[in-house]
Short mmCIF file of C-alpha atoms in Angstrom, two decimals:
data_model
loop_
_atom_site.label_atom_id
_atom_site.label_comp_id
_atom_site.label_asym_id
_atom_site.label_seq_id
_atom_site.Cartn_x
_atom_site.Cartn_y
_atom_site.Cartn_z
CA MET Z 14 11.32 -86.62 17.17
CA THR Z 15 11.33 -88.78 13.41
CA VAL Z 16 14.17 -88.55 11.20
CA THR Z 17 11.94 -86.65 9.04
CA ASP Z 18 12.11 -83.82 11.45
CA GLU Z 19 16.04 -84.35 11.15
CA TYR Z 20 15.72 -83.68 7.21
CA LEU Z 21 13.70 -80.70 7.94
CA SER Z 22 16.13 -79.10 10.31
CA ASN Z 23 19.15 -79.96 7.50
CA ASN Z 24 16.62 -78.13 5.13
CA ALA Z 25 16.63 -74.99 6.85
CA ASP Z 26 20.49 -74.86 6.74
CA TYR Z 27 19.88 -75.89 2.86
CA ALA Z 28 17.82 -72.95 2.00
CA ALA Z 29 19.94 -70.15 4.06
CA GLU Z 30 22.71 -70.67 1.68
CA PHE Z 31 20.07 -71.23 -1.22
CA SER Z 32 20.66 -69.13 -4.18
CA GLY Z 33 17.77 -69.38 -7.21
CA PRO Z 34 15.71 -69.90 -8.77
CA LEU Z 35 17.34 -71.50 -11.81
CA PRO Z 36 15.09 -72.11 -15.04
CA LEU Z 37 12.61 -74.95 -15.21
CA PRO Z 38 14.12 -76.66 -18.41
CA PRO Z 39 17.17 -78.61 -17.58
CA SER Z 40 20.00 -76.85 -19.04
CA ARG Z 41 21.96 -79.82 -20.42
CA ASN Z 42 19.06 -81.41 -21.98
CA VAL Z 43 19.53 -84.90 -20.23
CA ALA Z 44 17.49 -87.16 -18.03
CA VAL Z 45 18.79 -89.82 -15.77
CA LEU Z 46 17.00 -93.03 -14.77
CA ALA Z 47 19.00 -94.68 -11.90
CA CYS Z 48 17.95 -97.73 -9.23
CA MET Z 49 16.67 -95.88 -5.92
CA ASP Z 50 19.10 -97.38 -3.92
CA ALA Z 51 20.23 -95.16 -0.78
CA ARG Z 52 23.91 -95.51 -1.90
CA LEU Z 53 23.69 -93.71 -5.43
CA ASP Z 54 23.89 -90.10 -4.78
CA VAL Z 55 23.26 -89.31 -8.90
CA TYR Z 56 24.00 -85.37 -8.48
CA ARG Z 57 27.60 -86.40 -7.22
CA ILE Z 58 28.42 -89.34 -8.98
CA LEU Z 59 27.59 -87.44 -12.12
CA GLY Z 60 28.67 -84.07 -11.55
CA LEU Z 61 25.23 -82.52 -12.21
CA LYS Z 62 25.00 -79.21 -10.75
CA ASP Z 63 21.21 -77.93 -9.80
CA GLY Z 64 19.13 -77.69 -13.12
CA GLU Z 65 21.23 -79.57 -15.44
CA ALA Z 66 19.08 -83.09 -15.82
CA HIS Z 67 15.93 -84.82 -14.85
CA VAL Z 68 16.80 -87.45 -12.19
CA ILE Z 69 14.01 -90.23 -12.74
CA ARG Z 70 14.38 -93.09 -9.69
CA ASN Z 71 12.47 -96.28 -8.84
CA ALA Z 72 13.30 -99.78 -7.53
CA GLY Z 73 16.09 -101.53 -9.94
CA GLY Z 74 16.00 -98.43 -12.12
CA VAL Z 75 13.79 -100.30 -14.54
CA VAL Z 76 11.47 -99.19 -17.27
CA THR Z 77 8.00 -99.32 -16.75
CA ASP Z 78 5.03 -97.10 -17.98
CA ASP Z 79 5.78 -94.89 -15.81
CA GLU Z 80 9.40 -94.13 -16.20
CA ILE Z 81 7.98 -93.85 -20.02
CA ARG Z 82 5.53 -91.36 -18.96
CA SER Z 83 8.37 -89.31 -16.92
CA LEU Z 84 10.67 -89.94 -20.21
CA ALA Z 85 8.02 -88.73 -22.79
CA ILE Z 86 7.20 -85.61 -20.61
CA SER Z 87 11.00 -85.11 -20.01
CA GLN Z 88 11.81 -85.19 -24.14
CA ARG Z 89 8.39 -83.69 -25.04
CA LEU Z 90 8.00 -80.37 -22.88
CA LEU Z 91 11.47 -79.92 -21.74
CA GLY Z 92 13.92 -80.82 -24.37
CA THR Z 93 15.62 -83.63 -23.04
CA LYS Z 94 17.66 -85.20 -25.66
CA GLU Z 95 20.16 -88.12 -24.26
CA ILE Z 96 19.11 -90.67 -21.47
CA ILE Z 97 21.26 -92.60 -19.01
CA LEU Z 98 20.69 -95.43 -17.18
CA ILE Z 99 22.10 -96.22 -13.73
CA HIS Z 100 21.83 -99.86 -12.31
CA HIS Z 101 24.45 -100.96 -9.47
CA THR Z 102 25.93 -103.91 -7.51
CA ASP Z 103 24.96 -105.60 -4.89
CA CYS Z 104 21.62 -104.22 -5.76
CA GLY Z 105 18.26 -105.45 -3.47
CA MET Z 106 16.39 -106.27 -6.89
CA LEU Z 107 19.04 -109.45 -7.36
CA THR Z 108 18.06 -110.83 -3.78
CA PHE Z 109 14.39 -112.10 -4.37
CA SER Z 110 11.90 -113.50 -7.22
CA ASP Z 111 8.35 -111.58 -8.09
CA ASP Z 112 6.75 -115.00 -7.22
CA ASP Z 113 8.08 -114.80 -3.54
CA PHE Z 114 7.67 -111.16 -3.25
CA LYS Z 115 3.84 -111.01 -4.08
CA ARG Z 116 3.42 -114.05 -2.41
CA GLY Z 117 4.70 -112.87 0.81
CA ILE Z 118 2.29 -109.56 0.07
CA GLN Z 119 -0.43 -112.28 -0.71
CA ASP Z 120 -0.14 -114.29 2.67
CA GLU Z 121 0.45 -111.19 4.55
CA ILE Z 122 -3.15 -109.08 3.05
CA GLY Z 123 -5.10 -111.22 1.13
CA ILE Z 124 -4.84 -109.52 -2.10
CA LYS Z 125 -1.87 -110.27 -4.97
CA PRO Z 126 -0.21 -107.17 -6.71
CA THR Z 127 -1.45 -107.24 -10.16
CA TRP Z 128 1.85 -105.24 -11.21
CA SER Z 129 5.26 -107.15 -11.93
CA ALA Z 130 8.22 -106.72 -8.75
CA GLU Z 131 10.78 -106.43 -11.34
CA ALA Z 132 12.85 -108.46 -9.77
CA PHE Z 133 16.19 -109.54 -12.27
CA PRO Z 134 18.87 -112.07 -11.47
CA ASP Z 135 21.77 -110.41 -13.71
CA LEU Z 136 22.32 -106.86 -13.77
CA GLU Z 137 23.97 -106.00 -17.27
CA GLU Z 138 21.39 -108.18 -18.58
CA ASP Z 139 18.77 -105.98 -17.17
CA VAL Z 140 20.42 -102.81 -18.45
CA ARG Z 141 20.28 -104.19 -21.96
CA GLN Z 142 16.65 -105.03 -21.27
CA SER Z 143 15.67 -101.55 -19.91
CA LEU Z 144 17.85 -99.88 -22.94
CA ARG Z 145 15.58 -101.71 -25.43
CA ARG Z 146 12.08 -101.03 -23.18
CA ILE Z 147 12.98 -97.37 -24.39
CA GLU Z 148 14.35 -98.28 -27.69
CA ASN Z 149 11.22 -100.21 -28.64
CA ASN Z 150 8.57 -97.88 -27.04
CA PRO Z 151 6.90 -95.59 -29.25
CA PHE Z 152 6.62 -92.83 -27.18
CA VAL Z 153 9.99 -92.07 -26.24
CA THR Z 154 10.95 -90.56 -29.76
CA LYS Z 155 13.27 -87.37 -29.29
CA THR Z 156 16.90 -89.70 -28.07
CA GLU Z 157 20.19 -88.58 -29.31
CA SER Z 158 22.31 -90.84 -27.09
CA LEU Z 159 21.31 -93.83 -24.61
CA ARG Z 160 23.67 -95.26 -22.55
CA GLY Z 161 23.74 -97.71 -19.79
CA PHE Z 162 25.91 -98.58 -16.89
CA VAL Z 163 26.34 -100.13 -13.61
CA PHE Z 164 27.50 -98.24 -10.60
CA ASP Z 165 30.13 -100.01 -8.59
CA VAL Z 166 29.14 -99.81 -4.90
CA ALA Z 167 32.82 -100.62 -3.69
CA THR Z 168 34.66 -98.12 -6.36
CA GLY Z 169 32.43 -95.32 -7.08
CA LYS Z 170 32.93 -96.37 -10.67
CA LEU Z 171 30.38 -96.21 -13.48
CA ASN Z 172 30.89 -99.06 -16.17
CA GLU Z 173 29.12 -99.11 -19.24
CA VAL Z 174 27.10 -101.98 -20.71
CA THR Z 175 27.06 -102.42 -24.41
CA ALA Z 176 24.16 -103.04 -26.07
CA SER Z 177 24.64 -106.84 -26.85
CA MET K 30 31.12 -85.32 -27.37
CA THR K 31 27.78 -85.89 -25.55
CA VAL K 32 26.95 -84.09 -22.35
CA THR K 33 27.17 -87.92 -21.18
CA ASP K 34 30.65 -88.17 -21.91
CA GLU K 35 31.27 -84.97 -19.72
CA TYR K 36 29.62 -86.69 -16.74
CA LEU K 37 31.52 -89.45 -17.38
CA SER K 38 34.32 -87.54 -16.64
CA ASN K 39 32.97 -86.33 -13.65
CA ASN K 40 32.44 -89.82 -12.43
CA ALA K 41 36.19 -90.35 -12.91
CA ASP K 42 37.03 -87.81 -10.29
CA TYR K 43 33.71 -88.90 -8.11
CA ALA K 44 35.41 -92.66 -8.06
CA ALA K 45 39.04 -91.11 -7.43
CA GLU K 46 38.02 -89.98 -3.90
CA PHE K 47 35.13 -92.82 -3.03
CA SER K 48 35.36 -94.74 0.24
CA GLY K 49 32.86 -97.79 0.04
CA PRO K 50 31.01 -99.77 -0.03
CA LEU K 51 28.13 -98.94 2.63
CA PRO K 52 25.74 -101.09 3.36
CA LEU K 53 22.39 -101.96 1.27
CA PRO K 54 19.36 -101.26 3.42
CA PRO K 55 18.99 -97.17 4.17
CA SER K 56 20.46 -96.77 7.49
CA ARG K 57 17.60 -94.45 8.59
CA ASN K 58 14.78 -95.96 7.02
CA VAL K 59 13.69 -93.08 5.07
CA ALA K 60 12.13 -93.10 1.23
CA VAL K 61 11.94 -90.27 -0.25
CA LEU K 62 9.54 -89.83 -3.20
CA ALA K 63 10.11 -86.45 -5.26
CA CYS K 64 9.43 -84.73 -8.52
CA MET K 65 12.54 -85.62 -11.54
CA ASP K 66 12.91 -81.89 -11.86
CA ALA K 67 16.72 -80.73 -11.87
CA ARG K 68 16.85 -78.20 -9.66
CA LEU K 69 15.71 -80.55 -6.81
CA ASP K 70 18.95 -82.10 -5.61
CA VAL K 71 17.40 -84.22 -2.82
CA TYR K 72 20.31 -85.63 -1.27
CA ARG K 73 21.18 -81.25 -0.34
CA ILE K 74 17.83 -80.21 -0.09
CA LEU K 75 17.42 -82.91 2.81
CA GLY K 76 21.12 -83.35 4.17
CA LEU K 77 20.96 -86.76 2.92
CA LYS K 78 24.33 -88.72 3.77
CA ASP K 79 25.35 -91.69 1.50
CA GLY K 80 23.13 -95.18 2.31
CA GLU K 81 20.94 -93.45 4.49
CA ALA K 82 17.66 -93.29 2.34
CA HIS K 83 16.01 -94.19 -0.62
CA VAL K 84 14.89 -91.91 -3.34
CA ILE K 85 12.73 -92.55 -5.85
CA ARG K 86 11.73 -89.85 -8.57
CA ASN K 87 9.50 -89.14 -11.28
CA ALA K 88 7.48 -86.21 -13.20
CA GLY K 89 5.72 -85.00 -11.00
CA GLY K 90 6.49 -86.69 -7.88
CA VAL K 91 3.06 -88.34 -8.33
CA VAL K 92 2.06 -91.57 -7.32
CA THR K 93 1.57 -94.94 -9.60
CA ASP K 94 1.42 -98.50 -9.83
CA ASP K 95 5.83 -98.14 -10.07
CA GLU K 96 5.93 -96.04 -7.43
CA ILE K 97 3.45 -98.33 -5.08
CA ARG K 98 6.29 -101.52 -6.43
CA SER K 99 9.06 -99.35 -5.20
CA LEU K 100 7.70 -98.17 -1.86
CA ALA K 101 6.49 -101.89 -1.17
CA ILE K 102 10.25 -103.15 -1.97
CA SER K 103 11.55 -100.60 0.04
CA GLN K 104 9.22 -101.59 3.05
CA ARG K 105 9.38 -104.87 3.18
CA LEU K 106 12.49 -106.02 1.90
CA LEU K 107 14.77 -103.15 2.85
CA GLY K 108 13.11 -101.72 6.26
CA THR K 109 12.09 -98.04 5.18
CA LYS K 110 9.57 -96.67 7.56
CA GLU K 111 9.53 -93.09 6.99
CA ILE K 112 7.80 -91.50 3.54
CA ILE K 113 8.75 -87.94 2.39
CA LEU K 114 6.66 -86.68 -0.40
CA ILE K 115 8.08 -83.43 -2.41
CA HIS K 116 7.01 -81.85 -5.08
CA HIS K 117 7.74 -77.95 -6.17
CA THR K 118 6.66 -74.35 -7.14
CA ASP K 119 7.18 -73.73 -10.85
CA CYS K 120 6.69 -77.74 -11.87
CA GLY K 121 6.19 -78.44 -15.33
CA MET K 122 3.02 -80.56 -14.10
CA LEU K 123 1.25 -77.44 -13.71
CA THR K 124 1.91 -76.25 -17.20
CA PHE K 125 -0.49 -78.89 -19.55
CA SER K 126 -3.25 -80.88 -19.35
CA ASP K 127 -3.39 -84.92 -20.02
CA ASP K 128 -5.51 -84.30 -22.77
CA ASP K 129 -3.30 -82.23 -24.89
CA PHE K 130 -0.26 -83.92 -24.25
CA LYS K 131 -1.59 -87.64 -25.39
CA ARG K 132 -3.55 -85.92 -28.24
CA GLY K 133 0.20 -84.58 -29.43
CA ILE K 134 1.78 -87.96 -28.88
CA GLN K 135 -0.97 -89.31 -31.14
CA ASP K 136 -0.73 -86.37 -33.72
CA GLU K 137 3.01 -87.75 -34.05
CA ILE K 138 2.81 -91.29 -34.24
CA GLY K 139 -0.72 -92.47 -34.37
CA ILE K 140 -0.86 -93.64 -31.09
CA LYS K 141 -2.27 -92.70 -28.01
CA PRO K 142 -0.80 -93.91 -24.42
CA THR K 143 -3.10 -95.85 -22.26
CA TRP K 144 -1.52 -94.46 -19.06
CA SER K 145 -2.44 -91.44 -17.61
CA ALA K 146 0.20 -88.41 -18.29
CA GLU K 147 -0.63 -87.20 -14.25
CA ALA K 148 -0.19 -83.77 -15.08
CA PHE K 149 -1.91 -81.24 -12.42
CA PRO K 150 -3.51 -77.65 -12.05
CA ASP K 151 -2.70 -76.94 -8.08
CA LEU K 152 0.74 -78.61 -5.94
CA GLU K 153 -0.74 -78.87 -2.57
CA GLU K 154 -4.18 -80.64 -3.82
CA ASP K 155 -1.55 -82.89 -5.78
CA VAL K 156 0.57 -83.73 -2.73
CA ARG K 157 -2.65 -84.13 -0.70
CA GLN K 158 -3.63 -86.96 -3.68
CA SER K 159 -0.41 -88.66 -3.26
CA LEU K 160 -0.84 -88.80 0.34
CA ARG K 161 -4.32 -90.63 -0.09
CA ARG K 162 -2.93 -92.56 -2.72
CA ILE K 163 0.04 -93.96 -0.78
CA GLU K 164 -2.74 -94.38 2.89
CA ASN K 165 -5.21 -96.03 0.89
CA ASN K 166 -3.06 -98.68 -1.09
CA PRO K 167 -3.15 -102.33 0.63
CA PHE K 168 0.30 -102.98 -0.47
CA VAL K 169 2.46 -100.15 1.40
CA THR K 170 1.62 -101.53 5.10
CA LYS K 171 4.59 -100.27 7.24
CA THR K 172 4.57 -96.84 7.19
CA GLU K 173 5.27 -95.04 10.71
CA SER K 174 5.53 -91.64 9.25
CA LEU K 175 4.35 -90.03 6.03
CA ARG K 176 4.36 -86.25 5.04
CA GLY K 177 3.97 -84.20 2.22
CA PHE K 178 5.66 -80.77 1.07
CA VAL K 179 6.71 -78.32 -1.63
CA PHE K 180 9.95 -77.17 -2.42
CA ASP K 181 10.16 -73.42 -3.25
CA VAL K 182 12.66 -73.05 -6.19
CA ALA K 183 13.30 -69.37 -5.26
CA THR K 184 14.18 -70.03 -1.54
CA GLY K 185 15.36 -73.44 -1.02
CA LYS K 186 12.57 -74.36 1.31
CA LEU K 187 10.46 -76.96 1.67
CA ASN K 188 7.08 -76.08 2.91
CA GLU K 189 4.59 -78.89 4.55
CA VAL K 190 1.30 -79.90 3.03
CA THR K 191 -0.96 -80.79 5.76
CA ALA K 192 -3.38 -83.75 5.08
CA SER K 193 -6.76 -82.26 4.32
#
């Protein structure tokens, strides 16, 4: 029995108590972009209720073309206007370099990825990098509020990163 | 006052009850890749506890280079071995075409994105597409279980999509 099977059993309990469906567009017009880290239960951290906000997540909570794609769809088709960025302390992205990560893959399989791994040495600097990538991208045009935070995995608190 | 401010107020309540920190590597060795849809509270849908699984999310729950980047980091650096893909009924990605979406952007700002919007006309077909993109990618090499599901936003239930 895999962990996936256990989670499917949990889902049966969830469905038994479920009351839906809710409308498709996020009711609070918010998009959250956060790290994939297992300790970030974004709905609890922000007190999000079902149907309120889009939640986009990846390794690091960084901004690449795919997050721009998601944000553009979120804003243009589903009406979100606020963006919340969340990095966090004790992040795996602080523990390696792009060069070493890609060398490890090349040594294993003989092919080096063409993409960047997006590792970073400083949390606040990378939140600012993400803020700037969004501010300077031409395809994310409906933003009325854009703010970045570092989630502290020891305290549960979001600490804001100022823009510069 | 923005919605972001309201959510920060919620976070103060969360931090007041918080007991951490947990270790960095996902304790159940699972990575979930799901749509960003506001109705998908992935932790509740699967019964995930804090620290158990990476959660990657984007518009559609599709697989592009950035999801491969996240999955490669998840597996190679943090030891995940199972992957759970989640699309859902009533998805926004069913409601438009890449051509129309990109034309809308070009008409507004004069620049057409070089990336694909990844809209799709059929949910199960796109889950299979995502399964195949992972199976055929050389950089995601540690997978021991890979399964895809459609979450029903009316019932709360995950329905598995068979591979072919």
